[in-house]
């Protein structure tokens, strides 16, 4: 398991598109900080909205990364040489989740640092910011598990783009749901769906439903990992 994970991490982070994504996330943080200075915004405006945009991009890259191993028979070969399917799935999941989190962390750190240097972020609600970042981390992990279960179930290169499609559909649903459906129902859905969790965050007030959101994130993440493994365990790799 450890050796598989080492190989996965080495493989994913040596890819040019992955390296460029990490660099872009830092430049994005700097750009948002500069725009806040230009707009004379005294707090880290835009931080959570762009986390969601980044996750859309990450779902596409991660989906294609996993699907490539199917098209090149890398996963099949790992099974043939004796690696357990559970270890193969978990190593993929951990590698994708690590990629998601490092990208988001780089963006958050760069963005907050740039804001502090340029405008001192004197108007920021530190409690709301801290709570929002914690929720964003759990939501990001959940999105990474959704990406993995979809990609590991698709088993082809075209299917590698399915995580992007599903994440985008969740994004649109949570964005328009309040206007189209009952608000009480949508409030519950937004607490459960990771896109809704991030989209409803703001820097004006501290989220009061933090514990429920984290609990929903953990349940959904574990469900995706368990379901993804069971599908992969019984799938035909020929």
Coordinates of N, CA and C in Angstrom, one line a residue:
X1 N 0.8 -1.2 0.0 CA 0.0 0.0 0.0 C 0.9 1.3 0.0
X2 N 1.9 1.3 0.9 CA 2.8 2.5 1.0 C 3.5 2.7 -0.3
X3 N 4.0 1.5 -0.9 CA 4.8 1.7 -2.2 C 3.9 2.1 -3.3
X4 N 2.6 1.6 -3.3 CA 1.7 2.1 -4.3 C 1.4 3.6 -4.2
X5 N 1.2 4.0 -3.0 CA 0.9 5.4 -2.7 C 2.1 6.3 -3.2
X6 N 3.3 5.8 -2.9 CA 4.5 6.6 -3.3 C 4.6 6.7 -4.8
X7 N 4.3 5.6 -5.5 CA 4.3 5.7 -6.9 C 3.2 6.6 -7.5
X8 N 2.1 6.6 -6.9 CA 1.0 7.4 -7.3 C 1.3 8.9 -7.1
X9 N 1.8 9.2 -6.0 CA 2.2 10.6 -5.7 C 3.3 11.1 -6.6
X10 N 4.3 10.3 -6.8 CA 5.4 10.6 -7.7 C 4.9 10.8 -9.2
X11 N 4.0 10.0 -9.6 CA 3.4 10.0 -10.9 C 2.6 11.3 -11.2
X12 N 1.7 11.5 -10.2 CA 0.8 12.6 -10.4 C 1.5 14.0 -10.4
X13 N 2.4 14.1 -9.5 CA 3.1 15.4 -9.3 C 4.2 15.7 -10.3
X14 N 4.6 14.7 -11.1 CA 5.6 14.9 -12.1 C 5.0 15.3 -13.4
X15 N 3.6 15.2 -13.5 CA 2.9 15.6 -14.7 C 3.0 17.1 -14.9
X16 N 3.2 17.5 -16.2 CA 3.3 19.0 -16.5 C 2.0 19.7 -16.1
X17 N 0.9 19.1 -16.5 CA -0.4 19.8 -16.2 C -0.7 20.0 -14.7
X18 N -0.2 19.0 -14.0 CA -0.4 19.1 -12.5 C 0.5 20.2 -11.9
X19 N 1.7 20.2 -12.4 CA 2.6 21.3 -11.9 C 2.1 22.7 -12.3
X20 N 1.6 22.8 -13.5 CA 1.1 24.1 -13.9 C -0.1 24.5 -13.1
X21 N -0.9 23.5 -12.7 CA -2.1 23.8 -11.9 C -1.7 24.4 -10.6
X22 N -0.7 23.8 -10.0 CA -0.2 24.3 -8.7 C 0.3 25.8 -8.8
X23 N 1.0 26.0 -9.9 CA 1.5 27.4 -10.1 C 0.4 28.4 -10.4
X24 N -0.6 27.9 -11.2 CA -1.8 28.8 -11.5 C -2.5 29.1 -10.2
X25 N -2.7 28.1 -9.3 CA -3.4 28.4 -8.1 C -2.8 29.5 -7.3
X26 N -1.4 29.6 -7.3 CA -0.7 30.6 -6.6 C -0.9 32.0 -7.3
X27 N -0.8 32.0 -8.6 CA -1.0 33.2 -9.3 C -2.4 33.7 -9.2
X28 N -3.4 32.8 -9.1 CA -4.8 33.2 -8.9 C -4.9 33.9 -7.5
X29 N -4.3 33.3 -6.5 CA -4.3 33.9 -5.2 C -3.8 35.3 -5.2
X30 N -2.7 35.5 -5.9 CA -2.1 36.8 -6.0 C -3.0 37.8 -6.8
X31 N -3.6 37.3 -7.8 CA -4.5 38.1 -8.7 C -5.7 38.6 -7.9
X32 N -6.3 37.7 -7.1 CA -7.5 38.0 -6.3 C -7.1 39.1 -5.3
X33 N -5.9 38.9 -4.7 CA -5.5 39.9 -3.7 C -5.3 41.3 -4.3
X34 N -4.7 41.3 -5.5 CA -4.5 42.6 -6.2 C -5.8 43.2 -6.5
X35 N -6.8 42.4 -7.0 CA -8.1 42.9 -7.4 C -8.8 43.5 -6.1
X36 N -8.6 42.8 -5.0 CA -9.2 43.4 -3.8 C -8.6 44.7 -3.4
X37 N -7.3 44.9 -3.7 CA -6.7 46.2 -3.4 C -7.2 47.2 -4.4
X38 N -7.3 46.9 -5.7 CA -7.9 47.8 -6.7 C -9.3 48.2 -6.3
X39 N -10.1 47.3 -5.9 CA -11.5 47.5 -5.5 C -11.7 48.1 -4.1
X40 N -10.5 48.2 -3.4 CA -10.5 48.8 -2.0 C -11.4 47.9 -1.1
X41 N -11.4 46.6 -1.3 CA -12.1 45.7 -0.5 C -11.2 45.4 0.7
X42 N -11.7 45.5 1.9 CA -10.8 45.4 3.1 C -10.9 44.0 3.7
X43 N -11.3 43.0 3.0 CA -11.3 41.6 3.4 C -11.1 40.7 2.3
X44 N -10.9 39.4 2.5 CA -10.5 38.4 1.5 C -11.7 38.1 0.6
X45 N -12.2 39.0 -0.1 CA -13.4 38.8 -0.9 C -13.1 37.9 -2.1
X46 N -14.0 36.9 -2.3 CA -13.8 36.0 -3.4 C -13.1 34.7 -3.1
X47 N -12.6 34.6 -1.9 CA -11.8 33.4 -1.5 C -12.6 32.1 -1.7
X48 N -13.8 32.0 -1.3 CA -14.6 30.8 -1.4 C -15.1 30.5 -2.8
X49 N -15.5 31.5 -3.5 CA -16.0 31.3 -4.8 C -15.0 30.7 -5.7
X50 N -13.7 31.2 -5.6 CA -12.7 30.7 -6.5 C -12.2 29.3 -6.1
X51 N -12.4 28.9 -4.8 CA -12.1 27.5 -4.4 C -13.0 26.6 -5.2
X52 N -14.3 26.9 -5.4 CA -15.2 26.1 -6.1 C -14.8 26.1 -7.6
X53 N -14.3 27.2 -8.1 CA -13.9 27.2 -9.5 C -12.7 26.3 -9.7
X54 N -11.8 26.3 -8.8 CA -10.6 25.5 -8.8 C -10.9 24.0 -8.8
X55 N -11.9 23.7 -8.0 CA -12.3 22.3 -7.8 C -12.9 21.8 -9.1
X56 N -13.6 22.6 -9.9 CA -14.1 22.2 -11.2 C -12.9 21.8 -12.1
X57 N -11.9 22.6 -12.1 CA -10.7 22.4 -12.9 C -10.0 21.1 -12.4
X58 N -9.9 20.9 -11.1 CA -9.2 19.8 -10.6 C -9.9 18.5 -10.9
X59 N -11.3 18.5 -10.9 CA -12.0 17.3 -11.2 C -11.7 16.8 -12.7
X60 N -11.5 17.7 -13.6 CA -11.2 17.3 -15.0 C -9.8 16.7 -15.0
X61 N -8.8 17.4 -14.4 CA -7.4 16.9 -14.4 C -7.3 15.5 -13.7
X62 N -7.9 15.4 -12.6 CA -7.9 14.1 -11.8 C -8.6 13.0 -12.5
X63 N -9.7 13.3 -13.2 CA -10.5 12.3 -13.9 C -9.6 11.8 -15.1
X64 N -9.0 12.7 -15.8 CA -8.2 12.3 -16.9 C -6.9 11.5 -16.4
X65 N -6.4 11.9 -15.3 CA -5.2 11.2 -14.7 C -5.6 9.7 -14.4
X66 N -6.7 9.5 -13.8 CA -7.1 8.1 -13.5 C -7.5 7.3 -14.7
X67 N -8.3 8.0 -15.7 CA -8.7 7.3 -16.9 C -7.5 6.8 -17.7
X68 N -6.4 7.6 -17.7 CA -5.2 7.3 -18.5 C -4.7 5.9 -18.0
X69 N -4.8 5.6 -16.7 CA -4.3 4.4 -16.2 C -5.1 3.2 -16.7
X70 N -6.3 3.4 -17.0 CA -7.2 2.4 -17.6 C -6.8 2.1 -19.0
X71 N -6.7 3.2 -19.8 CA -6.4 3.1 -21.2 C -5.0 2.5 -21.5
X72 N -4.1 2.7 -20.5 CA -2.7 2.2 -20.7 C -2.6 0.9 -19.9
X73 N -3.7 0.3 -19.4 CA -3.7 -0.9 -18.7 C -2.8 -0.9 -17.4
X74 N -2.5 0.2 -16.9 CA -1.6 0.3 -15.7 C -2.3 -0.3 -14.5
X75 N -3.6 -0.1 -14.4 CA -4.4 -0.6 -13.2 C -4.5 -2.1 -13.4
X76 N -4.8 -2.6 -14.6 CA -4.9 -4.1 -14.8 C -3.5 -4.7 -14.5
X77 N -2.4 -4.1 -14.9 CA -1.1 -4.7 -14.6 C -0.8 -4.8 -13.1
X78 N -1.3 -3.8 -12.4 CA -1.1 -3.8 -10.9 C -1.8 -5.0 -10.3
X79 N -3.0 -5.3 -10.8 CA -3.8 -6.4 -10.3 C -3.1 -7.7 -10.6
X80 N -2.6 -7.8 -11.9 CA -1.9 -9.0 -12.3 C -0.7 -9.4 -11.5
X81 N 0.1 -8.4 -11.1 CA 1.3 -8.6 -10.3 C 1.0 -8.9 -8.9
X82 N -0.3 -8.8 -8.5 CA -0.6 -9.2 -7.1 C -1.0 -8.1 -6.1
X83 N -1.1 -6.9 -6.6 CA -1.6 -5.8 -5.7 C -3.1 -6.0 -5.4
X84 N -3.5 -5.7 -4.2 CA -4.9 -5.8 -3.8 C -5.7 -4.7 -4.4
X85 N -6.9 -4.9 -4.8 CA -7.7 -3.9 -5.4 C -8.0 -2.8 -4.4
X86 N -8.1 -3.1 -3.1 CA -8.4 -2.1 -2.1 C -7.2 -1.2 -2.0
X87 N -6.0 -1.7 -2.1 CA -4.8 -0.8 -2.0 C -4.7 0.0 -3.2
X88 N -5.0 -0.5 -4.4 CA -5.0 0.2 -5.6 C -5.9 1.4 -5.6
X89 N -7.1 1.1 -5.1 CA -8.2 2.2 -5.1 C -7.8 3.3 -4.0
X90 N -7.4 2.8 -2.9 CA -7.0 3.8 -1.8 C -5.8 4.7 -2.2
X91 N -4.8 4.0 -2.9 CA -3.7 4.8 -3.3 C -4.1 5.9 -4.3
X92 N -5.0 5.5 -5.3 CA -5.5 6.5 -6.2 C -6.3 7.6 -5.5
X93 N -7.1 7.2 -4.5 CA -7.9 8.2 -3.8 C -7.0 9.2 -3.0
X94 N -6.0 8.6 -2.3 CA -5.1 9.5 -1.5 C -4.3 10.4 -2.4
X95 N -3.9 9.9 -3.6 CA -3.1 10.8 -4.5 C -4.0 11.9 -5.0
X96 N -5.2 11.6 -5.4 CA -6.1 12.7 -5.9 C -6.5 13.7 -4.8
X97 N -6.8 13.2 -3.6 CA -7.1 14.0 -2.5 C -5.9 14.9 -2.1
X98 N -4.7 14.4 -2.2 CA -3.5 15.2 -1.9 C -3.4 16.3 -2.9
X99 N -3.6 16.0 -4.2 CA -3.5 17.0 -5.3 C -4.6 18.1 -5.0
X100 N -5.8 17.7 -4.7 CA -6.8 18.7 -4.4 C -6.4 19.6 -3.3
X101 N -6.0 19.0 -2.2 CA -5.7 19.8 -1.0 C -4.5 20.7 -1.1
X102 N -3.5 20.2 -1.8 CA -2.3 21.1 -2.0 C -2.6 22.3 -2.8
X103 N -3.4 22.0 -3.9 CA -3.8 23.1 -4.8 C -4.6 24.2 -4.0
X104 N -5.6 23.7 -3.3 CA -6.4 24.6 -2.5 C -5.6 25.4 -1.4
X105 N -4.7 24.7 -0.7 CA -3.9 25.3 0.3 C -3.0 26.4 -0.3
X106 N -2.4 26.1 -1.4 CA -1.5 27.1 -2.1 C -2.3 28.3 -2.4
X107 N -3.5 28.1 -3.0 CA -4.4 29.3 -3.3 C -4.8 30.1 -2.1
X108 N -5.2 29.4 -1.0 CA -5.7 30.1 0.2 C -4.5 30.9 0.8
X109 N -3.4 30.2 1.0 CA -2.2 30.8 1.6 C -1.7 32.0 0.8
X110 N -1.6 31.9 -0.5 CA -1.2 33.0 -1.4 C -2.2 34.1 -1.3
X111 N -3.4 33.8 -1.4 CA -4.5 34.8 -1.4 C -4.5 35.6 -0.1
X112 N -4.5 34.9 1.0 CA -4.6 35.6 2.3 C -3.3 36.4 2.5
X113 N -2.1 35.9 2.1 CA -0.9 36.6 2.3 C -0.9 37.9 1.4
X114 N -1.3 37.8 0.2 CA -1.3 38.9 -0.7 C -2.3 40.0 -0.2
X115 N -3.5 39.6 0.3 CA -4.4 40.5 0.9 C -3.8 41.2 2.1
X116 N -3.1 40.5 2.9 CA -2.6 41.1 4.2 C -1.5 42.1 3.8
X117 N -0.6 41.7 2.8 CA 0.4 42.6 2.5 C -0.1 43.9 1.8
X118 N -1.1 43.8 1.0 CA -1.6 44.9 0.2 C -2.6 45.8 1.0
X119 N -3.5 45.1 1.8 CA -4.6 45.9 2.4 C -4.8 45.6 3.9
X120 N -3.9 44.7 4.4 CA -3.9 44.4 5.9 C -5.2 43.6 6.3
X121 N -6.1 43.4 5.4 CA -7.4 42.7 5.7 C -8.0 43.1 7.0
X122 N -8.1 44.5 7.2 CA -8.6 45.0 8.4 C -10.1 44.7 8.6
X123 N -10.8 44.5 7.5 CA -12.2 44.3 7.6 C -12.7 42.8 7.7
X124 N -11.7 41.9 7.8 CA -12.1 40.5 7.7 C -12.6 40.0 9.0
X125 N -13.6 39.2 9.0 CA -14.2 38.5 10.1 C -13.4 37.2 10.3
X126 N -12.4 37.2 11.2 CA -11.5 36.0 11.3 C -12.2 34.7 11.7
X127 N -13.3 34.8 12.5 CA -14.0 33.6 12.8 C -14.7 33.0 11.6
X128 N -15.3 33.9 10.7 CA -16.0 33.4 9.5 C -14.9 32.9 8.5
X129 N -13.8 33.5 8.5 CA -12.7 33.1 7.6 C -12.2 31.7 8.0
X130 N -11.9 31.6 9.3 CA -11.4 30.3 9.8 C -12.4 29.1 9.6
X131 N -13.7 29.4 9.9 CA -14.7 28.4 9.8 C -14.9 28.1 8.3
X132 N -14.9 29.1 7.4 CA -15.0 28.8 6.0 C -13.9 28.0 5.4
X133 N -12.7 28.2 5.9 CA -11.6 27.4 5.4 C -11.7 26.0 5.8
X134 N -12.1 25.8 7.1 CA -12.3 24.4 7.6 C -13.3 23.7 6.8
X135 N -14.5 24.3 6.5 CA -15.5 23.7 5.8 C -15.1 23.4 4.3
X136 N -14.3 24.4 3.8 CA -13.8 24.2 2.4 C -12.9 23.0 2.3
X137 N -12.1 22.8 3.3 CA -11.2 21.6 3.3 C -12.0 20.3 3.2
X138 N -13.0 20.2 4.1 CA -13.8 19.0 4.1 C -14.6 18.8 2.8
X139 N -15.1 19.9 2.3 CA -15.9 19.9 1.0 C -14.9 19.5 -0.1
X140 N -13.7 20.0 -0.1 CA -12.7 19.6 -1.1 C -12.4 18.1 -1.1
X141 N -12.3 17.6 0.1 CA -12.0 16.2 0.2 C -13.2 15.4 -0.4
X142 N -14.4 15.8 0.0 CA -15.6 15.1 -0.6 C -15.6 15.2 -2.1
X143 N -15.3 16.3 -2.7 CA -15.3 16.4 -4.1 C -14.2 15.5 -4.7
X144 N -13.1 15.3 -4.0 CA -12.1 14.4 -4.6 C -12.5 13.0 -4.5
X145 N -13.3 12.6 -3.5 CA -13.8 11.2 -3.5 C -14.9 11.0 -4.6
X146 N -15.7 12.0 -4.9 CA -16.6 11.9 -6.0 C -15.9 11.8 -7.3
X147 N -14.8 12.5 -7.5 CA -14.0 12.4 -8.7 C -13.5 11.0 -8.9
X148 N -13.0 10.5 -7.8 CA -12.3 9.1 -7.8 C -13.4 8.0 -8.1
X149 N -14.5 8.1 -7.5 CA -15.5 7.0 -7.7 C -16.0 7.0 -9.1
X150 N -16.2 8.2 -9.7 CA -16.7 8.3 -11.1 C -15.6 7.8 -12.0
X151 N -14.4 8.3 -11.9 CA -13.3 7.9 -12.8 C -13.0 6.5 -12.7
X152 N -12.9 5.9 -11.5 CA -12.6 4.5 -11.4 C -13.7 3.6 -11.9
X153 N -14.9 4.1 -12.0 CA -16.1 3.3 -12.5 C -16.2 3.5 -14.0
X154 N -15.7 4.5 -14.6 CA -15.9 4.8 -16.0 C -15.0 3.9 -16.9
X155 N -13.7 3.8 -16.5 CA -12.7 2.9 -17.1 C -12.4 3.2 -18.5
X156 N -12.6 4.5 -18.9 CA -12.2 4.9 -20.3 C -11.8 6.4 -20.3
X157 N -11.1 6.8 -21.3 CA -10.6 8.2 -21.4 C -11.8 9.2 -21.4
X158 N -12.8 8.9 -22.1 CA -14.0 9.8 -22.2 C -14.6 9.9 -20.8
X159 N -14.7 8.8 -20.1 CA -15.3 8.8 -18.8 C -14.5 9.7 -17.8
X160 N -13.2 9.9 -18.2 CA -12.4 10.8 -17.3 C -12.9 12.2 -17.2
X161 N -13.7 12.6 -18.1 CA -14.3 13.9 -18.1 C -15.6 14.0 -17.3
X162 N -16.1 12.8 -17.0 CA -17.4 12.7 -16.2 C -17.4 13.4 -14.9
X163 N -16.2 13.4 -14.1 CA -16.2 14.1 -12.9 C -16.4 15.6 -13.1
X164 N -15.9 16.2 -14.1 CA -16.1 17.6 -14.4 C -17.6 17.9 -14.7
X165 N -18.2 17.0 -15.5 CA -19.6 17.2 -15.8 C -20.5 17.1 -14.5
X166 N -20.2 16.1 -13.7 CA -21.0 15.9 -12.5 C -20.8 17.1 -11.5
X167 N -19.6 17.5 -11.4 CA -19.3 18.6 -10.5 C -19.9 19.9 -11.0
X168 N -19.9 20.1 -12.3 CA -20.5 21.3 -12.9 C -22.1 21.2 -12.7
X169 N -22.7 20.1 -12.8 CA -24.1 19.9 -12.6 C -24.5 20.3 -11.2
X170 N -23.7 19.8 -10.2 CA -23.9 20.1 -8.8 C -23.8 21.6 -8.6
X171 N -22.8 22.2 -9.2 CA -22.5 23.6 -9.1 C -23.7 24.4 -9.6
X172 N -24.2 24.1 -10.8 CA -25.4 24.8 -11.4 C -26.6 24.6 -10.5
X173 N -26.8 23.3 -10.0 CA -28.0 23.0 -9.2 C -28.0 23.8 -7.9
X174 N -26.9 23.9 -7.3 CA -26.8 24.7 -6.0 C -26.9 26.2 -6.3
X175 N -26.4 26.6 -7.4 CA -26.5 28.1 -7.7 C -27.9 28.5 -8.1
X176 N -28.7 27.7 -8.8 CA -30.0 28.1 -9.2 C -31.1 27.5 -8.3
X177 N -30.8 26.5 -7.5 CA -31.8 25.8 -6.7 C -32.7 26.7 -5.8
X178 N -32.0 27.7 -5.2 CA -32.8 28.6 -4.4 C -33.9 29.4 -5.1
X179 N -33.7 29.6 -6.4 CA -34.7 30.3 -7.2 C -35.8 29.4 -7.7
X180 N -35.5 28.1 -7.8 CA -36.4 27.2 -8.5 C -37.1 26.3 -7.5
X181 N -36.6 26.0 -6.3 CA -37.2 25.0 -5.4 C -37.4 25.7 -4.1
X182 N -38.0 24.9 -3.2 CA -38.3 25.3 -1.8 C -37.0 25.6 -1.1
X183 N -37.0 26.8 -0.4 CA -35.7 27.2 0.2 C -35.3 26.3 1.3
X184 N -36.3 25.8 2.1 CA -35.9 24.9 3.2 C -35.3 23.6 2.7
X185 N -35.8 23.1 1.6 CA -35.2 21.9 1.0 C -33.8 22.2 0.5
X186 N -33.7 23.3 -0.2 CA -32.4 23.7 -0.8 C -31.4 23.9 0.3
X187 N -31.8 24.5 1.4 CA -30.8 24.7 2.5 C -30.3 23.4 3.0
X188 N -31.1 22.4 3.1 CA -30.7 21.1 3.5 C -29.7 20.5 2.4
X189 N -30.1 20.6 1.2 CA -29.3 20.0 0.1 C -27.9 20.7 0.1
X190 N -27.9 22.0 0.3 CA -26.7 22.8 0.2 C -25.8 22.4 1.4
X191 N -26.4 21.9 2.5 CA -25.6 21.4 3.6 C -24.9 20.1 3.3
X192 N -25.6 19.3 2.4 CA -25.1 18.0 2.1 C -24.1 18.0 0.9
X193 N -24.5 18.7 -0.2 CA -23.6 18.7 -1.4 C -22.4 19.6 -1.1
X194 N -21.2 19.1 -1.5 CA -20.0 19.9 -1.3 C -20.0 21.2 -2.0
X195 N -20.6 21.2 -3.2 CA -20.7 22.5 -4.0 C -21.5 23.5 -3.2
X196 N -22.6 23.0 -2.6 CA -23.5 23.9 -1.9 C -22.8 24.4 -0.6
X197 N -22.0 23.5 0.0 CA -21.3 23.9 1.3 C -20.4 25.1 1.0
X198 N -19.7 25.0 -0.1 CA -18.7 26.1 -0.4 C -19.4 27.3 -0.8
X199 N -20.5 27.2 -1.7 CA -21.1 28.3 -2.3 C -21.8 29.2 -1.3
X200 N -22.3 28.6 -0.2 CA -23.1 29.3 0.8 C -22.2 30.0 1.8
X201 N -20.9 29.8 1.7 CA -19.9 30.4 2.7 C -19.8 31.9 2.4
X202 N -19.6 32.7 3.4 CA -19.3 34.1 3.2 C -18.4 34.6 4.3
X203 N -17.9 35.9 4.2 CA -17.0 36.4 5.2 C -17.7 37.4 6.1
X204 N -19.0 37.5 6.0 CA -19.8 38.5 6.8 C -20.2 37.9 8.1
X205 N -20.6 36.6 8.1 CA -21.0 35.9 9.4 C -20.5 34.5 9.4
X206 N -20.2 34.1 10.6 CA -19.7 32.7 10.8 C -20.8 31.7 10.6
X207 N -20.5 30.6 9.9 CA -21.5 29.6 9.6 C -21.9 28.9 11.0
X208 N -23.2 28.8 11.1 CA -23.7 28.2 12.4 C -24.0 26.7 12.3
X209 N -23.9 26.2 11.1 CA -24.1 24.8 10.9 C -22.9 24.0 10.5
X210 N -21.8 24.5 11.1 CA -20.5 23.9 10.7 C -20.4 22.4 11.1
X211 N -20.8 22.0 12.2 CA -20.7 20.6 12.7 C -21.5 19.7 11.7
X212 N -22.8 20.1 11.4 CA -23.6 19.3 10.5 C -22.9 19.2 9.1
X213 N -22.4 20.3 8.6 CA -21.7 20.2 7.3 C -20.5 19.3 7.3
X214 N -19.7 19.4 8.3 CA -18.5 18.5 8.4 C -19.0 17.0 8.5
X215 N -20.0 16.8 9.3 CA -20.6 15.4 9.4 C -21.1 14.9 8.1
X216 N -21.8 15.7 7.4 CA -22.3 15.3 6.0 C -21.1 15.0 5.1
X217 N -20.1 15.9 5.2 CA -18.9 15.7 4.3 C -18.2 14.4 4.6
X218 N -18.1 14.0 5.9 CA -17.4 12.8 6.3 C -18.2 11.6 5.8
X219 N -19.6 11.7 6.0 CA -20.4 10.6 5.6 C -20.4 10.4 4.1
X220 N -20.5 11.5 3.3 CA -20.4 11.4 1.9 C -19.1 10.9 1.4
X221 N -18.0 11.3 2.0 CA -16.7 10.9 1.6 C -16.5 9.4 1.8
X222 N -16.9 8.9 3.0 CA -16.7 7.5 3.3 C -17.6 6.7 2.4
X223 N -18.8 7.2 2.1 CA -19.7 6.5 1.2 C -19.2 6.3 -0.2
X224 N -18.6 7.4 -0.7 CA -17.9 7.4 -2.0 C -16.8 6.4 -2.1
X225 N -15.9 6.5 -1.0 CA -14.8 5.6 -1.0 C -15.2 4.1 -0.9
X226 N -16.2 3.8 0.0 CA -16.7 2.5 0.1 C -17.4 2.0 -1.2
X227 N -18.3 2.8 -1.7 CA -19.0 2.4 -2.9 C -18.0 2.3 -4.1
X228 N -17.1 3.2 -4.2 CA -16.1 3.2 -5.3 C -15.2 1.9 -5.3
X229 N -14.8 1.5 -4.1 CA -14.0 0.3 -3.9 C -14.8 -0.9 -4.3
X230 N -16.1 -1.0 -3.8 CA -16.9 -2.2 -4.1 C -17.2 -2.3 -5.6
X231 N -17.4 -1.2 -6.3 CA -17.6 -1.2 -7.8 C -16.3 -1.7 -8.5
X232 N -15.1 -1.1 -8.0 CA -13.8 -1.5 -8.6 C -13.5 -2.9 -8.3
X233 N -13.8 -3.4 -7.1 CA -13.6 -4.8 -6.7 C -14.2 -5.8 -7.6
X234 N -15.4 -5.5 -8.1 CA -16.2 -6.4 -8.9 C -16.2 -6.1 -10.4
X235 N -15.3 -5.1 -10.8 CA -15.3 -4.7 -12.2 C -14.4 -5.6 -13.0
X236 N -14.7 -5.8 -14.2 CA -13.9 -6.6 -15.2 C -12.9 -5.7 -15.8
X237 N -11.6 -5.9 -15.6 CA -10.5 -5.1 -16.2 C -10.0 -5.6 -17.5
X238 N -10.6 -6.6 -18.1 CA -10.1 -7.1 -19.4 C -10.7 -6.3 -20.5

